[in-house]
Amino acid sequence: ISEADARARGDIPDLGETHISGSSGTYKITRRGDVYSCTCPAWRNQRLGTYRTCKHIKEIRGEEAERRRLIDAGHATTLDVVRA
């Protein structure tokens, strides 16, 4: 899915991916169910297991959607925990 389509939808389809321009290059965001991943250093260097986030995922999905996703998965309790 294109970055523009992902931004317009506010999400990536399940089993889908998009590429997003970042400050140090282009990163790939993928989705598998309710698990999202990004190839950026901020996402890779987190030690939070499967449920992580980064500013690129939040740019596509929105801050509130990411907060809810992590809280629903039991991996965050406040917005402060998911700021990247």
C-alpha positions as protocol buffer text, in pm:
chain_id: "A"
residue {
  index: 1
  type: ILE
  ca { x: 0 y: 0 z: 0 }
}
residue {
  index: 2
  type: SER
  ca { x: 136 y: 344 z: -74 }
}
residue {
  index: 3
  type: GLU
  ca { x: 227 y: 584 z: 205 }
}
residue {
  index: 4
  type: ALA
  ca { x: -45 y: 822 z: 84 }
}
residue {
  index: 5
  type: ASP
  ca { x: -310 y: 547 z: 91 }
}
residue {
  index: 6
  type: ALA
  ca { x: -198 y: 433 z: 438 }
}
residue {
  index: 7
  type: ARG
  ca { x: -217 y: 789 z: 569 }
}
residue {
  index: 8
  type: ALA
  ca { x: -563 y: 838 z: 413 }
}
residue {
  index: 9
  type: ARG
  ca { x: -691 y: 512 z: 564 }
}
residue {
  index: 10
  type: GLY
  ca { x: -516 y: 569 z: 896 }
}
residue {
  index: 11
  type: ASP
  ca { x: -388 y: 212 z: 888 }
}
residue {
  index: 12
  type: ILE
  ca { x: -218 y: -62 z: 691 }
}
residue {
  index: 13
  type: PRO
  ca { x: -419 y: -370 z: 585 }
}
residue {
  index: 14
  type: ASP
  ca { x: -346 y: -692 z: 772 }
}
residue {
  index: 15
  type: LEU
  ca { x: -44 y: -867 z: 617 }
}
residue {
  index: 16
  type: GLY
  ca { x: 35 y: -541 z: 438 }
}
residue {
  index: 17
  type: GLU
  ca { x: 326 y: -302 z: 436 }
}
residue {
  index: 18
  type: THR
  ca { x: 410 y: 53 z: 340 }
}
residue {
  index: 19
  type: HIS
  ca { x: 724 y: 260 z: 311 }
}
residue {
  index: 20
  type: ILE
  ca { x: 749 y: 595 z: 484 }
}
residue {
  index: 21
  type: SER
  ca { x: 1010 y: 866 z: 454 }
}
residue {
  index: 22
  type: GLY
  ca { x: 1194 y: 939 z: 776 }
}
residue {
  index: 23
  type: SER
  ca { x: 1470 y: 1176 z: 881 }
}
residue {
  index: 24
  type: SER
  ca { x: 1743 y: 924 z: 794 }
}
residue {
  index: 25
  type: GLY
  ca { x: 1590 y: 746 z: 498 }
}
residue {
  index: 26
  type: THR
  ca { x: 1290 y: 536 z: 406 }
}
residue {
  index: 27
  type: TYR
  ca { x: 1150 y: 280 z: 651 }
}
residue {
  index: 28
  type: LYS
  ca { x: 922 y: -17 z: 596 }
}
residue {
  index: 29
  type: ILE
  ca { x: 620 y: -57 z: 825 }
}
residue {
  index: 30
  type: THR
  ca { x: 451 y: -397 z: 826 }
}
residue {
  index: 31
  type: ARG
  ca { x: 139 y: -530 z: 994 }
}
residue {
  index: 32
  type: ARG
  ca { x: 64 y: -885 z: 1103 }
}
residue {
  index: 33
  type: GLY
  ca { x: -266 y: -889 z: 1290 }
}
residue {
  index: 34
  type: ASP
  ca { x: -238 y: -632 z: 1568 }
}
residue {
  index: 35
  type: VAL
  ca { x: 144 y: -637 z: 1559 }
}
residue {
  index: 36
  type: TYR
  ca { x: 318 y: -356 z: 1369 }
}
residue {
  index: 37
  type: SER
  ca { x: 688 y: -329 z: 1298 }
}
residue {
  index: 38
  type: CYS
  ca { x: 914 y: -63 z: 1150 }
}
residue {
  index: 39
  type: THR
  ca { x: 1269 y: -84 z: 1023 }
}
residue {
  index: 40
  type: CYS
  ca { x: 1370 y: 242 z: 1194 }
}
residue {
  index: 41
  type: PRO
  ca { x: 1636 y: 236 z: 1471 }
}
residue {
  index: 42
  type: ALA
  ca { x: 1389 y: 362 z: 1735 }
}
residue {
  index: 43
  type: TRP
  ca { x: 1159 y: 62 z: 1680 }
}
residue {
  index: 44
  type: ARG
  ca { x: 1443 y: -191 z: 1650 }
}
residue {
  index: 45
  type: ASN
  ca { x: 1618 y: -74 z: 1968 }
}
residue {
  index: 46
  type: GLN
  ca { x: 1316 y: -97 z: 2198 }
}
residue {
  index: 47
  type: ARG
  ca { x: 1317 y: -384 z: 2446 }
}
residue {
  index: 48
  type: LEU
  ca { x: 940 y: -417 z: 2472 }
}
residue {
  index: 49
  type: GLY
  ca { x: 888 y: -748 z: 2290 }
}
residue {
  index: 50
  type: THR
  ca { x: 638 y: -778 z: 2008 }
}
residue {
  index: 51
  type: TYR
  ca { x: 425 y: -476 z: 2094 }
}
residue {
  index: 52
  type: ARG
  ca { x: 631 y: -168 z: 2016 }
}
residue {
  index: 53
  type: THR
  ca { x: 566 y: 160 z: 1841 }
}
residue {
  index: 54
  type: CYS
  ca { x: 755 y: 446 z: 1685 }
}
residue {
  index: 55
  type: LYS
  ca { x: 681 y: 787 z: 1539 }
}
residue {
  index: 56
  type: HIS
  ca { x: 645 y: 639 z: 1189 }
}
residue {
  index: 57
  type: ILE
  ca { x: 373 y: 395 z: 1295 }
}
residue {
  index: 58
  type: LYS
  ca { x: 202 y: 675 z: 1486 }
}
residue {
  index: 59
  type: GLU
  ca { x: 221 y: 898 z: 1178 }
}
residue {
  index: 60
  type: ILE
  ca { x: 19 y: 638 z: 985 }
}
residue {
  index: 61
  type: ARG
  ca { x: -220 y: 520 z: 1257 }
}
residue {
  index: 62
  type: GLY
  ca { x: -240 y: 826 z: 1482 }
}
residue {
  index: 63
  type: GLU
  ca { x: -129 y: 875 z: 1841 }
}
residue {
  index: 64
  type: GLU
  ca { x: -461 y: 773 z: 1995 }
}
residue {
  index: 65
  type: ALA
  ca { x: -496 y: 454 z: 1788 }
}
residue {
  index: 66
  type: GLU
  ca { x: -146 y: 346 z: 1889 }
}
residue {
  index: 67
  type: ARG
  ca { x: -211 y: 423 z: 2255 }
}
residue {
  index: 68
  type: ARG
  ca { x: -529 y: 215 z: 2246 }
}
residue {
  index: 69
  type: ARG
  ca { x: -358 y: -73 z: 2064 }
}
residue {
  index: 70
  type: LEU
  ca { x: -81 y: -97 z: 2323 }
}
residue {
  index: 71
  type: ILE
  ca { x: -315 y: -55 z: 2619 }
}
residue {
  index: 72
  type: ASP
  ca { x: -552 y: -320 z: 2481 }
}
residue {
  index: 73
  type: ALA
  ca { x: -257 y: -556 z: 2446 }
}
residue {
  index: 74
  type: GLY
  ca { x: -161 y: -488 z: 2809 }
}
residue {
  index: 75
  type: HIS
  ca { x: 169 y: -327 z: 2719 }
}
residue {
  index: 76
  type: ALA
  ca { x: 103 y: 32 z: 2821 }
}
residue {
  index: 77
  type: THR
  ca { x: -111 y: 213 z: 3071 }
}
residue {
  index: 78
  type: THR
  ca { x: -58 y: 577 z: 2976 }
}
residue {
  index: 79
  type: LEU
  ca { x: 21 y: 783 z: 2672 }
}
residue {
  index: 80
  type: ASP
  ca { x: 363 y: 865 z: 2820 }
}
residue {
  index: 81
  type: VAL
  ca { x: 468 y: 501 z: 2781 }
}
residue {
  index: 82
  type: VAL
  ca { x: 412 y: 506 z: 2406 }
}
residue {
  index: 83
  type: ARG
  ca { x: 582 y: 832 z: 2316 }
}
residue {
  index: 84
  type: ALA
  ca { x: 874 y: 779 z: 2083 }
}
